[in-house]
Amino acid sequence: MKHLSIIFCLLLAFGCQNKEEKAAAVAKSENEILIGAVFAMTGPIASYGQESVNGIKMALDEVNKTPINGKTIKLLVEDNKGEPVESANAVRKLIDINKVDLVLGSVASSNTLASSPIAQAAKVPLLTPASTNEKVTMTGDYIFRTCFTDNFQGVVMAKFAFNTLNKRKAAIIVDNSSDYSKGLQKVFKEEFGTLGGAVIQDNFTYTQKDTDFRSLLTKVKRANPDVIFLPGYYSEVGLILKQARQMGMDMPILGGDGWDSPKLQELAGPQGIKGNYISSHFSPDDADPKVQKFVKDYMERFNEKPGAMAALGFDAMLVVADAIKRAGSNNAADIQKALATTVAFEGVTGSITIDANRNAQKSAVVLETTATGNVFNQKVSP
Ligand code: PHE
């Protein structure tokens, strides 16, 4: 009996100690503001997450040089593996267990759409640097983005196809597993049609993680478009570009920001990448001194040119820090109000004003993809 009670006491003590340790690991200290970041650090869109976090960390180092009301910002990164369910779980964990003051993320619209209702219900502000699908910020008043939306981006590319490239017959290849891709398809189709172009009505679709696109491309080739719109993510897009060129399809292929990854060139190969165009958020060739300083600092730190995601992550972190400073506290409702009243914040991806729907009205750039990197073609204002 005596032994049993000793064991019982030990168990109790051990249990308590364990509990304390866990709590200690997650509790934020008095002089910290805790920000959760939910990004794909592994999986088929890992390049987005890695670049975003690089940009966020660069901004954070700058921000933490001058503490906000005596507090520094601490970042807690969760890997969503590029999956909606993982994204929702990560946001829930960050809010319920870590008690974060705000969530940054995700990149892919489907992931943000799956996780934002949790932040909204808990009334914890969530800001996505990069999710462009229209529906993302409709989740509620705690959900923000610092990028433009697909209603704008899709129109930019339809006009580019029709007016700049003089194309009249488009095929659209859609990633059926992505809200982003399906949304852009709709916008491009409407605008290209309004301009007087024809869109081939066929189901040219694939799913994320597919690798052989030859039968799909055979159908597309047979329909004989003079331009292809391919709103997808770099892993599949890279292979589609490569296989299309191998099959003798040499019309320009257009995409959106989802192509903007240093990995794309590698996957598409020199033949696949050239002669195509995308819309994006940022060009490292921009002569703006602010942009050039960012490009230089980024290259020194990470040994590669920053893409759109790095720039978007950088700006998002700065906008959040600015809002927390103006809020004067890390009370969620105060941060929400301050974010909603962000006006003309000058970032490396342009001037950021949060509108009544918590979106940012910003310019897009059209870039030509080449074997040596993306080349600036034009800037389009909303
Ligand atoms: N806009 C894409 C989406 O909503 C994500 C993305 C942004 C990817 C920028 C690459 C670069 O799904």
Short mmCIF file of N, CA, C and O and ligand atoms in Angstrom, two decimals, residues 48 107-109 130-133 180 233 257-258 281 309 312, ligand 1:
data_model
loop_
_atom_site.label_atom_id
_atom_site.label_comp_id
_atom_site.label_asym_id
_atom_site.label_seq_id
_atom_site.Cartn_x
_atom_site.Cartn_y
_atom_site.Cartn_z
N TYR A 48 6.86 27.82 -51.95
CA TYR A 48 6.08 28.99 -51.52
C TYR A 48 6.31 29.28 -50.03
O TYR A 48 6.50 30.41 -49.62
N VAL A 107 -0.52 30.30 -48.23
CA VAL A 107 -0.29 30.78 -49.59
C VAL A 107 -1.40 30.30 -50.52
O VAL A 107 -2.17 31.08 -51.05
N ALA A 108 -1.51 28.99 -50.71
CA ALA A 108 -2.54 28.45 -51.61
C ALA A 108 -3.93 28.80 -51.07
O ALA A 108 -4.23 28.58 -49.89
N SER A 109 -4.78 29.32 -51.93
CA SER A 109 -6.11 29.76 -51.49
C SER A 109 -6.90 28.65 -50.81
O SER A 109 -7.59 28.90 -49.81
N ALA A 130 -0.67 36.08 -49.66
CA ALA A 130 -0.62 35.62 -51.05
C ALA A 130 -1.86 34.95 -51.62
O ALA A 130 -1.91 34.69 -52.81
N SER A 131 -2.84 34.62 -50.79
CA SER A 131 -4.01 33.91 -51.31
C SER A 131 -4.90 34.88 -52.08
O SER A 131 -5.45 35.82 -51.52
N THR A 132 -5.07 34.63 -53.37
CA THR A 132 -5.73 35.60 -54.24
C THR A 132 -7.18 35.29 -54.57
O THR A 132 -7.86 36.12 -55.15
N ASN A 133 -7.64 34.07 -54.24
CA ASN A 133 -9.04 33.73 -54.58
C ASN A 133 -10.02 34.69 -53.90
O ASN A 133 -9.88 35.02 -52.72
N TYR A 180 -8.02 28.23 -56.30
CA TYR A 180 -7.31 29.28 -57.02
C TYR A 180 -7.44 29.08 -58.53
O TYR A 180 -7.82 29.97 -59.28
N TYR A 233 -0.02 25.59 -60.06
CA TYR A 233 1.15 25.74 -59.19
C TYR A 233 2.37 25.09 -59.85
O TYR A 233 2.24 24.21 -60.69
N ASP A 257 0.25 34.02 -60.65
CA ASP A 257 1.32 34.08 -59.65
C ASP A 257 1.80 32.71 -59.19
O ASP A 257 2.92 32.57 -58.71
N GLY A 258 0.96 31.67 -59.36
CA GLY A 258 1.33 30.33 -58.94
C GLY A 258 2.57 29.77 -59.65
O GLY A 258 3.20 28.83 -59.20
N HIS A 281 3.24 39.57 -58.51
CA HIS A 281 3.13 40.67 -57.54
C HIS A 281 4.36 41.55 -57.51
O HIS A 281 4.34 42.61 -56.91
N MET A 309 6.85 35.35 -53.66
CA MET A 309 6.47 34.93 -52.32
C MET A 309 7.33 35.56 -51.24
O MET A 309 6.85 35.93 -50.18
N LEU A 312 6.21 39.11 -50.89
CA LEU A 312 4.89 39.20 -50.24
C LEU A 312 4.99 38.91 -48.73
O LEU A 312 4.33 39.55 -47.92
N1 PHE B 1 -2.21 33.24 -55.34
C1 PHE B 1 -2.01 31.83 -55.11
C2 PHE B 1 -3.26 31.26 -54.49
O1 PHE B 1 -4.11 31.97 -54.06
C3 PHE B 1 -0.81 31.56 -54.25
C4 PHE B 1 0.51 32.12 -54.71
C5 PHE B 1 0.84 33.46 -54.54
C6 PHE B 1 1.46 31.30 -55.28
C7 PHE B 1 2.06 33.99 -54.97
C8 PHE B 1 2.68 31.82 -55.69
C9 PHE B 1 2.99 33.16 -55.56
O2 PHE B 1 -3.47 30.08 -54.41
#
